[in-house]
Short mmCIF file of C-alpha atoms (C1' of nucleotides) in Angstrom, two decimals:
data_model
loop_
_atom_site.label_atom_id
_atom_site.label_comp_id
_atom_site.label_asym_id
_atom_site.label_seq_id
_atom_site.Cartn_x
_atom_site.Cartn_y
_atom_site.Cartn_z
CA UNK K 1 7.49 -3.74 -24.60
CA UNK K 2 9.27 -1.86 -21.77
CA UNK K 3 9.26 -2.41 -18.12
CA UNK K 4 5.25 -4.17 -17.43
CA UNK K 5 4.55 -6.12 -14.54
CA UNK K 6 6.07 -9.29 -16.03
CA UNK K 7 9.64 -7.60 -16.09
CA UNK K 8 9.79 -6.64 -12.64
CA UNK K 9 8.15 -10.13 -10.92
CA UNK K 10 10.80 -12.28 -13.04
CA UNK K 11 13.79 -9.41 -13.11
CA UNK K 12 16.46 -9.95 -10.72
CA UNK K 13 15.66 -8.28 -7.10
CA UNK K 14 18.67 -6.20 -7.33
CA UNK K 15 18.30 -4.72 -11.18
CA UNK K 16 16.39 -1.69 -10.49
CA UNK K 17 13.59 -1.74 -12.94
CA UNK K 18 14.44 2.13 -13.43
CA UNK K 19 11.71 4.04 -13.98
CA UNK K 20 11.59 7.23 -16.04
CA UNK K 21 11.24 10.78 -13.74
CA UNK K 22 7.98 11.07 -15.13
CA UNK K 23 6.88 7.51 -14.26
CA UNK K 24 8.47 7.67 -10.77
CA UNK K 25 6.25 11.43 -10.22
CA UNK K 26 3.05 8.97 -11.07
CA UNK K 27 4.66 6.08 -8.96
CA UNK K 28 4.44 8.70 -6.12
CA UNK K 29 1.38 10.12 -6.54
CA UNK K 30 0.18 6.58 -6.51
CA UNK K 31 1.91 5.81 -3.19
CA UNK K 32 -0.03 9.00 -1.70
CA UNK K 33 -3.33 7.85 -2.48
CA UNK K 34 -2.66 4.60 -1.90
CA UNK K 35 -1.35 5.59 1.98
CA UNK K 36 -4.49 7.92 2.14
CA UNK K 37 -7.39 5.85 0.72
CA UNK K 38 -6.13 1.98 0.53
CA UNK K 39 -6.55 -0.04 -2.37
CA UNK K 40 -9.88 0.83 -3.15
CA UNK K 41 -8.61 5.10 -3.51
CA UNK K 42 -6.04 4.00 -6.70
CA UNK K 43 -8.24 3.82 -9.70
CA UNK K 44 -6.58 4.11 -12.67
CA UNK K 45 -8.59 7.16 -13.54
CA UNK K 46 -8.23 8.93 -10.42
CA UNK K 47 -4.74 8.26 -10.25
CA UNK K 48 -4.45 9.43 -13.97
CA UNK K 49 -6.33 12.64 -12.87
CA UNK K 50 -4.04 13.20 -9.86
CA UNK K 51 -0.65 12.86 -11.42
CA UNK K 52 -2.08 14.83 -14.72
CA UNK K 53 -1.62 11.80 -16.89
CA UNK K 54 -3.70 9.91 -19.44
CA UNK K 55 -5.10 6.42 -18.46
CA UNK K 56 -3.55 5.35 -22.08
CA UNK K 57 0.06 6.32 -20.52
CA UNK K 58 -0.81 4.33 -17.42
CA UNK K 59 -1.49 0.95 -19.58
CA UNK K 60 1.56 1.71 -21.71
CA UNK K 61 3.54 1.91 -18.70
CA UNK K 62 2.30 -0.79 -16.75
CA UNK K 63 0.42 -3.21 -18.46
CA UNK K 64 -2.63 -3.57 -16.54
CA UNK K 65 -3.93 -2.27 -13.02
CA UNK K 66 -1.62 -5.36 -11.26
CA UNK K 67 1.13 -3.97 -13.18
CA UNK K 68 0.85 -0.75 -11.76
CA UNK K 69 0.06 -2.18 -8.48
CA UNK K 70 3.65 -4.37 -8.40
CA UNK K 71 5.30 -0.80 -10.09
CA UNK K 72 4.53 0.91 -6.79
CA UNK K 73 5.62 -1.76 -4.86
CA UNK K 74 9.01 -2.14 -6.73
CA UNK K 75 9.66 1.81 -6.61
CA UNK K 76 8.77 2.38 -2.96
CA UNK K 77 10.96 -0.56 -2.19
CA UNK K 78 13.75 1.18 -4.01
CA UNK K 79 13.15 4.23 -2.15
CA UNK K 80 14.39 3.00 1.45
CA UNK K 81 18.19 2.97 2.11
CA UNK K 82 19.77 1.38 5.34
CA UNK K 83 22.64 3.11 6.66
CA UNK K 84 25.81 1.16 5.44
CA UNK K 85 28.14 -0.87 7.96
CA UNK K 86 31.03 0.36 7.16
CA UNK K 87 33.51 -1.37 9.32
CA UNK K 88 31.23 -1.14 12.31
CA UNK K 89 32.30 -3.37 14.25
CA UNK K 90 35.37 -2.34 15.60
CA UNK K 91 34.98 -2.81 19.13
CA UNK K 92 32.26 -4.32 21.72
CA UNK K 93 30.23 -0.47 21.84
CA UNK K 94 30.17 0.83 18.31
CA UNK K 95 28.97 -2.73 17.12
CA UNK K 96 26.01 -2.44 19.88
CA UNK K 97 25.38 0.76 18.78
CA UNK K 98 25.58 -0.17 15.05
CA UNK K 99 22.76 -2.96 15.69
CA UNK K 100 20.62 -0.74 17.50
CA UNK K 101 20.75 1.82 15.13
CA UNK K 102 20.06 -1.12 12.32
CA UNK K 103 17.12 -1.73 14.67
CA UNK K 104 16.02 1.77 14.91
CA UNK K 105 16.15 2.23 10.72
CA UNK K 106 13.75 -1.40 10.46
CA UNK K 107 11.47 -0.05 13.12
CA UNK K 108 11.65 3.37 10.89
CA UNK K 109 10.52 1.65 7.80
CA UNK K 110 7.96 -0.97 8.98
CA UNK K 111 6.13 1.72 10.59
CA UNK K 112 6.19 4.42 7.72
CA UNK K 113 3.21 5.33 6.60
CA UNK K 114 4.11 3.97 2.99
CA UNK K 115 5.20 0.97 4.04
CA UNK K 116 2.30 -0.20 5.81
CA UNK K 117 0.18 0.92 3.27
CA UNK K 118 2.41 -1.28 0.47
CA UNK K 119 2.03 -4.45 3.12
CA UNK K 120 -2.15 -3.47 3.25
CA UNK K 121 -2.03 -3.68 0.00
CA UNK K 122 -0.14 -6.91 -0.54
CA UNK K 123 -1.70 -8.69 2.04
CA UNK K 124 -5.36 -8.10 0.78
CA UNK K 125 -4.03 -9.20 -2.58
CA UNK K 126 -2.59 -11.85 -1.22
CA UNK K 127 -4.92 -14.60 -1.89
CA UNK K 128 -5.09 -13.79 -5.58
CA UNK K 129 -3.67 -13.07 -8.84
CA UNK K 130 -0.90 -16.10 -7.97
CA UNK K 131 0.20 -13.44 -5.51
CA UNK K 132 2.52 -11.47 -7.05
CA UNK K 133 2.27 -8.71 -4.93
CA UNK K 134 3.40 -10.18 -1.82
CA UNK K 135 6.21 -12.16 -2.95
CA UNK K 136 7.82 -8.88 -4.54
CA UNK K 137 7.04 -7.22 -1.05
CA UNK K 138 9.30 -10.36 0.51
CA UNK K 139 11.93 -10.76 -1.99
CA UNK K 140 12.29 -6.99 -2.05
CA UNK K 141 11.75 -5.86 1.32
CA UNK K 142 12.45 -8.83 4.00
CA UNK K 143 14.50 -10.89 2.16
CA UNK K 144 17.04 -8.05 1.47
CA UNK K 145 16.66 -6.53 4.76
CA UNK K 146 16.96 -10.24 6.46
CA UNK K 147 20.27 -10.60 4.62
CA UNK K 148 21.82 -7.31 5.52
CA UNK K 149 20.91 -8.24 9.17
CA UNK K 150 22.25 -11.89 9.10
CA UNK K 151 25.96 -10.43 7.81
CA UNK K 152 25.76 -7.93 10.55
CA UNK K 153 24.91 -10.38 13.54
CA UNK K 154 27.46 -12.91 11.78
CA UNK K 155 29.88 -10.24 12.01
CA UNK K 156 29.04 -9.64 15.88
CA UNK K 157 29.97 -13.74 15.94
CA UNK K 158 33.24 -13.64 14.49
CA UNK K 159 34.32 -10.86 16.77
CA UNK K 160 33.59 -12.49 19.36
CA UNK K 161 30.61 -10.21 20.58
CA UNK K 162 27.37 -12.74 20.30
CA UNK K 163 27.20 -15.99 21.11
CA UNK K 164 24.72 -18.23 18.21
CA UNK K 165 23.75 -21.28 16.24
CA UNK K 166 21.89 -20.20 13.64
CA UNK K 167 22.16 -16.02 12.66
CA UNK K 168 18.31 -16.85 11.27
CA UNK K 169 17.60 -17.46 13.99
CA UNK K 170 19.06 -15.43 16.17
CA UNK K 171 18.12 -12.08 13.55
CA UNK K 172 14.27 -13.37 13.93
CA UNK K 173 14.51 -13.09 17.37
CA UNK K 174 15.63 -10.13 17.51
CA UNK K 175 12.86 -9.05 14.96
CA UNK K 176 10.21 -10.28 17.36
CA UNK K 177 11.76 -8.42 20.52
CA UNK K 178 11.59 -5.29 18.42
CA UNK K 179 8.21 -5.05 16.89
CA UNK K 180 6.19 -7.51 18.99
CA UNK K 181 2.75 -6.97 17.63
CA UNK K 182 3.06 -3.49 16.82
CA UNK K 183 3.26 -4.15 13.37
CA UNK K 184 0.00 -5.75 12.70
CA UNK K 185 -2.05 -3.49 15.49
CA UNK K 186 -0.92 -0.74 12.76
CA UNK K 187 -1.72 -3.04 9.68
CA UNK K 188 -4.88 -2.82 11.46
CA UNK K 189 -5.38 0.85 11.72
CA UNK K 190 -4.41 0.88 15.45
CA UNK K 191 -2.63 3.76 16.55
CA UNK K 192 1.09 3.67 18.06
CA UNK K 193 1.09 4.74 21.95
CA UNK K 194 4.15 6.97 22.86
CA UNK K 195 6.25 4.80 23.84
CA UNK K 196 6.07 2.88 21.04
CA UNK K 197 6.84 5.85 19.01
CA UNK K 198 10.06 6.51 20.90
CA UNK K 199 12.19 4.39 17.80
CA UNK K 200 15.35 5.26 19.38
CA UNK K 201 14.39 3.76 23.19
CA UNK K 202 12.49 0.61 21.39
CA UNK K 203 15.29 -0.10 19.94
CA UNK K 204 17.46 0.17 22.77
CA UNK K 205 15.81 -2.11 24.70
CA UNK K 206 14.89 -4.93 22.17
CA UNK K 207 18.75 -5.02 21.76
CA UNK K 208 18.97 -5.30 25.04
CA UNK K 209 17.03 -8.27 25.44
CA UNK K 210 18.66 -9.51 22.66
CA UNK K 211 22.17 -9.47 24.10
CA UNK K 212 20.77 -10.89 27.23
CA UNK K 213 19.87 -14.03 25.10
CA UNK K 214 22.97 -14.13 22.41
CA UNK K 215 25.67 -11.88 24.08
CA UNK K 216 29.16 -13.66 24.21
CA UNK I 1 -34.29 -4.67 13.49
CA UNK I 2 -32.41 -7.55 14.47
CA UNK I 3 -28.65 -8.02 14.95
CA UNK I 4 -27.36 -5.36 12.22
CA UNK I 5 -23.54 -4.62 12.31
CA UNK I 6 -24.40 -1.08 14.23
CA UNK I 7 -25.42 -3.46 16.82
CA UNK I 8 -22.39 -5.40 16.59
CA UNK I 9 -19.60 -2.98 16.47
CA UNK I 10 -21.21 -1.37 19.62
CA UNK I 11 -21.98 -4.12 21.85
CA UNK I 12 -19.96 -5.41 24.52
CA UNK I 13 -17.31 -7.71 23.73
CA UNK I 14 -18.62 -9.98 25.69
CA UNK I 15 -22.02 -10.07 24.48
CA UNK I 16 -22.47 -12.78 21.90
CA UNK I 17 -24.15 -11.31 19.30
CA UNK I 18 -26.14 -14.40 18.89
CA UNK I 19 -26.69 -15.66 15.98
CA UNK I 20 -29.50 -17.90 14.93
CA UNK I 21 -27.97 -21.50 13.66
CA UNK I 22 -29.45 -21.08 10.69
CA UNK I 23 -27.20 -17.40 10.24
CA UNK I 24 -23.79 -19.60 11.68
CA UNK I 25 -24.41 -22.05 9.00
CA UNK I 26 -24.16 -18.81 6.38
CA UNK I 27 -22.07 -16.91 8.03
CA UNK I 28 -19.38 -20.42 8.10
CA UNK I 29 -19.55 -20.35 4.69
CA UNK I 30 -18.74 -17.23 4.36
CA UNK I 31 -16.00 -17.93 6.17
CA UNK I 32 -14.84 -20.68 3.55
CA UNK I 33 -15.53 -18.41 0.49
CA UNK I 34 -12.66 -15.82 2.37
CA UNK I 35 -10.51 -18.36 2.96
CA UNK I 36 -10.14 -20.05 -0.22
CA UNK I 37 -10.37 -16.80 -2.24
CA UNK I 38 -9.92 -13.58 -0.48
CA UNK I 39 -12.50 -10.47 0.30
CA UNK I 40 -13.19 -10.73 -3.37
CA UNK I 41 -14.32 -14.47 -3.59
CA UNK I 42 -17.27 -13.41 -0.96
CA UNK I 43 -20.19 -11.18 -3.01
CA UNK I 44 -23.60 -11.35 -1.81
CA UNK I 45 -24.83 -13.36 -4.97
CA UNK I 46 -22.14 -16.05 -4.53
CA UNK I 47 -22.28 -16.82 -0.81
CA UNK I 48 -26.55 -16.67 -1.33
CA UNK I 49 -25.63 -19.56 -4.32
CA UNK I 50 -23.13 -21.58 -1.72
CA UNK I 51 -25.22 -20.88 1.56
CA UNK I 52 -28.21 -21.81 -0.54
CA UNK I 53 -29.90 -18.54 1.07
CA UNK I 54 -31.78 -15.94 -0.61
CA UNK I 55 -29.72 -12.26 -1.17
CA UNK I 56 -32.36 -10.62 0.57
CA UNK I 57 -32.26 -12.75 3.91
CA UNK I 58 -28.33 -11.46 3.88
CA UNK I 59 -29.51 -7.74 3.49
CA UNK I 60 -31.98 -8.39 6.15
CA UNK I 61 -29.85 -10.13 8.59
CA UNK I 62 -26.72 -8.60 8.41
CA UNK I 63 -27.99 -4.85 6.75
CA UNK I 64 -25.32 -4.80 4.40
CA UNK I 65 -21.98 -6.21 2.89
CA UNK I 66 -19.92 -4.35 5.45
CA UNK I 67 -22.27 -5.57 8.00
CA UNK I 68 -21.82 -9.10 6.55
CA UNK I 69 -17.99 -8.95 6.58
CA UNK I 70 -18.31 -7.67 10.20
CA UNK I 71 -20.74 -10.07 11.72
CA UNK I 72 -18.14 -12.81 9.86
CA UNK I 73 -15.61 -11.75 12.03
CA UNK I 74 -17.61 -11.60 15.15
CA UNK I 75 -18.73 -15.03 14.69
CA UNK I 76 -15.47 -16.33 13.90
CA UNK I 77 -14.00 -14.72 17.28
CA UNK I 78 -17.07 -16.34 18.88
CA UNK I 79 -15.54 -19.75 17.41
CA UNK I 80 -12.33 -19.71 19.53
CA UNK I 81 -11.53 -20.75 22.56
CA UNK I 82 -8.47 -21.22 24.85
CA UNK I 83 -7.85 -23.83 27.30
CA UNK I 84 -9.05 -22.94 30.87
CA UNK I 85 -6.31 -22.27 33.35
CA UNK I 86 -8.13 -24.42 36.34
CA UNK I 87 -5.06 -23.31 39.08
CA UNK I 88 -2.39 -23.87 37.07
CA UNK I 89 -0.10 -22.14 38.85
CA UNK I 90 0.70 -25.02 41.53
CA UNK I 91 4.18 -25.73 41.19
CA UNK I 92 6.89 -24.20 39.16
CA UNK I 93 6.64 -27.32 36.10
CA UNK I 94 3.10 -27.05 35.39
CA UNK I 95 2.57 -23.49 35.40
CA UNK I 96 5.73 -23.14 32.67
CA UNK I 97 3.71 -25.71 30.82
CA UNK I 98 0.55 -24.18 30.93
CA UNK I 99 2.33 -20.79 29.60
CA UNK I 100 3.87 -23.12 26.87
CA UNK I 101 0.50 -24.53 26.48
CA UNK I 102 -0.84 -20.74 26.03
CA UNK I 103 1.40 -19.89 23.58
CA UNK I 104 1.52 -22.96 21.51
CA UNK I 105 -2.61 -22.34 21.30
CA UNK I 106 -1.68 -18.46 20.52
CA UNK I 107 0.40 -19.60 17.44
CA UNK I 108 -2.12 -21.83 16.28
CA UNK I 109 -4.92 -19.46 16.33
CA UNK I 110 -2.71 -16.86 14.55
CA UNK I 111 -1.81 -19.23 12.02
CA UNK I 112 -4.85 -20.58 11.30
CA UNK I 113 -6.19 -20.18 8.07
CA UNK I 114 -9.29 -18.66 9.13
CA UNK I 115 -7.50 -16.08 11.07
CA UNK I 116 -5.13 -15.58 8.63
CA UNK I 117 -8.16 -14.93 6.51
CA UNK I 118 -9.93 -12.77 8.69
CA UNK I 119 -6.73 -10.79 9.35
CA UNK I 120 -6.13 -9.96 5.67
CA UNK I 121 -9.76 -8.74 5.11
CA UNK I 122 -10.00 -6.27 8.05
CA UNK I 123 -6.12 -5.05 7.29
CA UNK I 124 -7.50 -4.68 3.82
CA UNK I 125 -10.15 -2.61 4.85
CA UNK I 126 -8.12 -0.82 7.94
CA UNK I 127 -8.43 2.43 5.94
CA UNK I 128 -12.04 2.45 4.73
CA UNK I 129 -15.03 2.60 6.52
CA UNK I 130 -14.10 4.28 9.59
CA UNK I 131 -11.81 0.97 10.30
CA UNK I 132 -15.06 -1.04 12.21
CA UNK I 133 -13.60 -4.67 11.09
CA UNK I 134 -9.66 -3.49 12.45
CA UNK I 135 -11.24 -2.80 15.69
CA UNK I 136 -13.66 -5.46 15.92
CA UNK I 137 -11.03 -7.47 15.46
CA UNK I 138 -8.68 -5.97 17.80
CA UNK I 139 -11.42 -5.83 20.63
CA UNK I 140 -12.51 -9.50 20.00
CA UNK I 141 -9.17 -11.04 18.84
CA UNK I 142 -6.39 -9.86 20.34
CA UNK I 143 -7.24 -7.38 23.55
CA UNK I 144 -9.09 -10.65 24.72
CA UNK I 145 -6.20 -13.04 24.54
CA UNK I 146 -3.67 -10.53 25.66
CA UNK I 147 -5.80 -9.81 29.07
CA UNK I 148 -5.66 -13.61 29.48
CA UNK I 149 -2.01 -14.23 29.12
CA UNK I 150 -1.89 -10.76 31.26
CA UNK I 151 -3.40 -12.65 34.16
CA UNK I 152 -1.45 -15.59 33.61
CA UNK I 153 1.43 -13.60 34.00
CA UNK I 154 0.88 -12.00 37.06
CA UNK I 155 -0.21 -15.28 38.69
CA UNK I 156 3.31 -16.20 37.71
CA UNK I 157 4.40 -13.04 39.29
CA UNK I 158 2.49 -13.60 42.32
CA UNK I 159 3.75 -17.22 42.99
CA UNK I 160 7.53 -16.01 43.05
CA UNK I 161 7.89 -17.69 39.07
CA UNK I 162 8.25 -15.00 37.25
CA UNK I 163 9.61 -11.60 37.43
CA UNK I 164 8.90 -8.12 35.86
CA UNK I 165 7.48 -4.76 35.82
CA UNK I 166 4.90 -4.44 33.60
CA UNK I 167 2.99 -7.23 32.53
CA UNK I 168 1.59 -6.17 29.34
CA UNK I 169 5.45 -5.30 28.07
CA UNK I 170 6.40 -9.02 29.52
CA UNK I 171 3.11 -10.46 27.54
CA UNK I 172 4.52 -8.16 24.07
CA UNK I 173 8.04 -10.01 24.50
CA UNK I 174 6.42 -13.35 24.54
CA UNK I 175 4.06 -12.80 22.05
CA UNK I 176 7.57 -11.13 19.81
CA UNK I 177 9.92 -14.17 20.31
CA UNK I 178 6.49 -16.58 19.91
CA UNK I 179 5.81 -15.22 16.50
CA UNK I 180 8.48 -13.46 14.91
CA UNK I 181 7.95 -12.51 11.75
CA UNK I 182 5.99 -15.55 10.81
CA UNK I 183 2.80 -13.93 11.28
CA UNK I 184 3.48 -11.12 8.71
CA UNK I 185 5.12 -13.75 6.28
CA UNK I 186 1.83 -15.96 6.64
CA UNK I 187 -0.01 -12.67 5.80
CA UNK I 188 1.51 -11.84 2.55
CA UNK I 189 1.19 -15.31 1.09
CA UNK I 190 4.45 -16.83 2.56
CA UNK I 191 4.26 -20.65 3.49
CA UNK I 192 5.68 -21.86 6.78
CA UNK I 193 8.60 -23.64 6.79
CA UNK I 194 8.73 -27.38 8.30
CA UNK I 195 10.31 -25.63 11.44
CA UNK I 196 7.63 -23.05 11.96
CA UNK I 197 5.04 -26.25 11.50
CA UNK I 198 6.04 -27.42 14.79
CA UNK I 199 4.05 -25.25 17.20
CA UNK I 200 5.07 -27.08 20.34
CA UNK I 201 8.78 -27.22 19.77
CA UNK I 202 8.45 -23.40 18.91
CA UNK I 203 6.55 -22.47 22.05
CA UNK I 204 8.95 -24.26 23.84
CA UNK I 205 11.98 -21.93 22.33
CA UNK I 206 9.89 -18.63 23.07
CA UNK I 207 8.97 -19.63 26.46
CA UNK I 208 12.86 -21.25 27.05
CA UNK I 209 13.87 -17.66 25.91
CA UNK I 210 11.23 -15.83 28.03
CA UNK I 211 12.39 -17.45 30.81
CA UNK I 212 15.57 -16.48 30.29
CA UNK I 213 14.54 -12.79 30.44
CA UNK I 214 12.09 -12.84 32.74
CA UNK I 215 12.07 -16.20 35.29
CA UNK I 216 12.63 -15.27 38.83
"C1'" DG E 1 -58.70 -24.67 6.00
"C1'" DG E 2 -57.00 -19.81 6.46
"C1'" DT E 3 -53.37 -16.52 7.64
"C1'" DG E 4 -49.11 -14.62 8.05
"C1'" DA E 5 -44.19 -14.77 8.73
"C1'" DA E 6 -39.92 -16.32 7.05
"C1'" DC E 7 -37.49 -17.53 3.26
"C1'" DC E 8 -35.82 -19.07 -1.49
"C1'" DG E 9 -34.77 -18.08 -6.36
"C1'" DT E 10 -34.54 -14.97 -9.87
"C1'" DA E 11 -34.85 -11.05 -12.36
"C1'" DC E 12 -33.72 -6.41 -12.33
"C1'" DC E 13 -31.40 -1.67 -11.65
"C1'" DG E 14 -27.65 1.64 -10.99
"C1'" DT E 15 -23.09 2.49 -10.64
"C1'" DA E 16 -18.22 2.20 -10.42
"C1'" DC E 17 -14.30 0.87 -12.52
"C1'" DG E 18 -10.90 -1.56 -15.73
"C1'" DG E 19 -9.60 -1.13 -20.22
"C1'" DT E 20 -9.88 0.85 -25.22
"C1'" DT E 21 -10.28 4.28 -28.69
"C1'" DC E 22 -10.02 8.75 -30.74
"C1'" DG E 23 -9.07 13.57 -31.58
"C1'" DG E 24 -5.88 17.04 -30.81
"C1'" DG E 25 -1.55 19.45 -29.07
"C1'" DC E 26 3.54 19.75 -28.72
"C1'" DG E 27 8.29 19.15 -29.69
"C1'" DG E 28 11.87 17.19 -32.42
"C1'" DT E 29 13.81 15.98 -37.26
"C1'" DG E 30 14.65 15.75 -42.23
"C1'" DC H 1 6.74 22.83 -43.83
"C1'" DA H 2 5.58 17.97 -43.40
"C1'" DC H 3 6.01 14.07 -40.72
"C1'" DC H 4 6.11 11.46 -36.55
"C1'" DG H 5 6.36 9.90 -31.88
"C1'" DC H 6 4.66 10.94 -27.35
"C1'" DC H 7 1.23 12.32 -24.61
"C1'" DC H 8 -3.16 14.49 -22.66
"C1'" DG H 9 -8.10 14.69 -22.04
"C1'" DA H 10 -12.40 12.83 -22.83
"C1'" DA H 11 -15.65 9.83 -24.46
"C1'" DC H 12 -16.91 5.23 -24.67
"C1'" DC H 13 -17.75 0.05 -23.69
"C1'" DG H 14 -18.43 -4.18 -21.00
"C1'" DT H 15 -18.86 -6.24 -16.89
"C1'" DA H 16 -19.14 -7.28 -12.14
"C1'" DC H 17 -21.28 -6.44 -8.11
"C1'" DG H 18 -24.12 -4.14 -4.31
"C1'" DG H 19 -28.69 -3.60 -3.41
"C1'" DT H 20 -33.95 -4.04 -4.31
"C1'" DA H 21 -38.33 -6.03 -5.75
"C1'" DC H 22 -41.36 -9.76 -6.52
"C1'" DG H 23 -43.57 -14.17 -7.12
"C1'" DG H 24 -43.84 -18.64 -5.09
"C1'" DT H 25 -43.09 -22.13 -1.27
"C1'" DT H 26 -42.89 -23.95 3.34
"C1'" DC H 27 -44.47 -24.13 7.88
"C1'" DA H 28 -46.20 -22.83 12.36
"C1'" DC H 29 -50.22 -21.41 14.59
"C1'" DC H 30 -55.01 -20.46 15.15
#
DNA sequence: GGTGAACCGTACCGTACGGTTCGGGCGGTG
DNA sequence: CACCGCCCGAACCGTACGGTACGGTTCACC
C-alpha cells in the first residue's frame, strides 16, 4: 500500500509524502480544476480525463476521492517556499525590511488563487469526514508558517528591535493588521480593490502599525 | 410567485424578505441541519422529514435548493442584531466602551456557530452559481456591520476621540487586531482556545491596541 | 354542506458521480 | 518469444439526491 490518504494525515508534517512526477502532473491538474470549478468541478472521472489517466490509477494512488482530496492539499502545500532568514537581522533596517518582506510572501500565498481554492475546499469539508482536510491545511500551512514567523519576531526581541510578551501573540497581531478581512471577502468570491492588490505597500504599512504597537 | 431566491438576491438589503412563520420555523431548521452537518447534511428530503413539511412546499416556497440555501442565509442575517448606539458618544469612557461593546458583539456573531455555518456553505459555493450566496452574504453580513462601525467611527472622529483618515481603513484595522486569524481557524474546523473564549477581554486588547494607533 | 386553497406524505423519475471490473497496449526481463 | 507489471480507456453498477406528481387531509370561507 503506498502513499493513501491515511499516510499523509498520520505522517509527520515535515516528511514530504513524495509523490511520483506522474502523480504530481495529476496533483496539478487537480489543483487547476479545483481553482476553476470548486469542489464540485474535481470528479474523479473528469479529473482522470483531464490529466489523461485512468480512474483505476486514481484509486491506486489515493485510496478514495478524500484521499485524493488531502493529496492535493499535501502537494500544493509543498509547493510554497518562504524566502529563508538568513542572518537577517543584522541591524534595526534590514530586520524591518526582512519582516515586511515575510509579510509580503504570506499576503502572496493567502491570496493565490490555489490557495484560496485549497482553504474553499477545506472549509466546506470541514464539518465532515472527522475533518481531515482542514487540519492538514493547519498543520501544513499555518502551523508551519506561524512557527517560521514566531522565530523571526523572537529574533527582532533578542536584538533588541521589538518590544513583547508573548511572540503568539504579537505574530497574530501582526496577521490581523495585514489581511484584515481580505481573506475571507476572497474566500467569498469578492474581488481585491487595488490597493489591496499593492502586496508590497500592504505590507508596508501593516508593519508599520505593527512597530507602532511592539517596536522597542 | 411568491418570495423565490430571484426575488431575494435582488431586493434591497433592507427589505425583509418576509417570511411567513410557518417558512422561519423551516427555514431554522435548516439552519440546524447546516450546522450540525455541513451543506451536505441539508437535502430537500431530510429537512421535509425534520421540518415535518412536504418536499413540494420547499420547491414552491423557496423555487429550488439554491434558492433554499439562499433564503437560509437571508433569514439568518434577518436574525441578528447589534446593540443600538442611543448617543453614545457623550464622554470619552462610554463611547470607548460602546466601541468595545461593538466589537465584542462583532466577535460573537463571527464566531457563532450559525455564522460559522453559514460562512462555510456560501465560501463553499463562492465559485458556483454565479457566487449569489458569497454576495448575499457580503451585502447582508458584513457591508451592513461595517457601515455601522463606519459611523461609529466617525462620531468618534467628530467628538475629538479618535483620529484618522479614512474610516473604512480604521474600521479594517479593528476588525484585523479583533479577529486575527481566529476566524479562518474557526472556519477550517479549528477549536478556540480558552483565551479566544473570552470575547470581552479580547475586545478589550483590540480596542486597547486600536487606541493606540488611532486615539486622538 | 360544498368548494377550493394550502399542505403533508409518499412514491417515483432521471441523472450524476464514486467506485469496480475488464480488455488491451506497452515496455522491461529472463 | 513468453511473461509480467503498469497503465489507459471504457463499460458497468449502486446509490444518493434534486425535482415532480399525486392522493388524501385540514381548514377557512361562503
Amino acid at each position: 500500500m503506498p502513499a493513501t490518504a491515511f499516510d499523509i494525515a498520520t505522517s509527520r508534517p515535515d516528511a514530504a509524502p513524495e509523490f511520483s512526477p506522474r502523480q504530481q502532473v495529476v496533483l496539478q491538474h487537480a489543483l487547476t480544476l479545483l481553482v476553476e470549478g470548486g469542489e464540485k468541478a474535481l470528479t474523479t472521472a473528469g479529473l482522470a480525463r483531464t490529466a489523461s489517466c485512468s480512474k483505476e490509477s486514481l484509486y491506486k494512488w489515493f485510496g478514495d476521492r478524500d484521499g485524493l482530496l488531502a493529496a492535493v492539499v499535501a502537494y500544493q502545500a509543498s509547493q510554497v517556499q518562504f524566502p529563508s532568514e538568513a542572518g537577517a537581522t543584522a541591524d534595526a533596517e534590514t530586520f524591518r525590511a526582512h519582516v515586511t518582506a515575510f509579510v509580503e510572501a504570506l499576503l502572496g500565498v493567502l491570496f493565490s488563487e490555489s490557495s484560496l481554492a485549497l482553504n474553499r475546499l477545506s472549509i466546506g469539508q470541514s464539518n465532515t469526514n472527522s475533518n481531515r482536510l482542514g487540519q492538514l491545511l493547519l498543520v501544513r500551512g499555518k502551523n508551519m508558517i506561524s512557527a517560521r514567523a514566531r522565530t523571526m519576531l523572537e529574533s527582532g526581541r533578542r536584538h533588541g528591535l521589538l518590544k513583547f510578551d508573548d511572540a503568539e501573540d504579537a505574530y497574530q497581531v501582526l496577521y490581523g493588521l495585514a489581511i484584515r478581512d481580505v481573506h475571507i471577502r476572497l474566500l467569498l468570491g469578492d474581488a481585491a480593490n487595488a490597493a489591496e492588490q499593492d502586496l508590497n505597500s500592504q505590507a508596508e504599512t501593516a508593519v508599520e502599525r505593527f512597530y507602532q504597537l511592539f517596536g522597542a
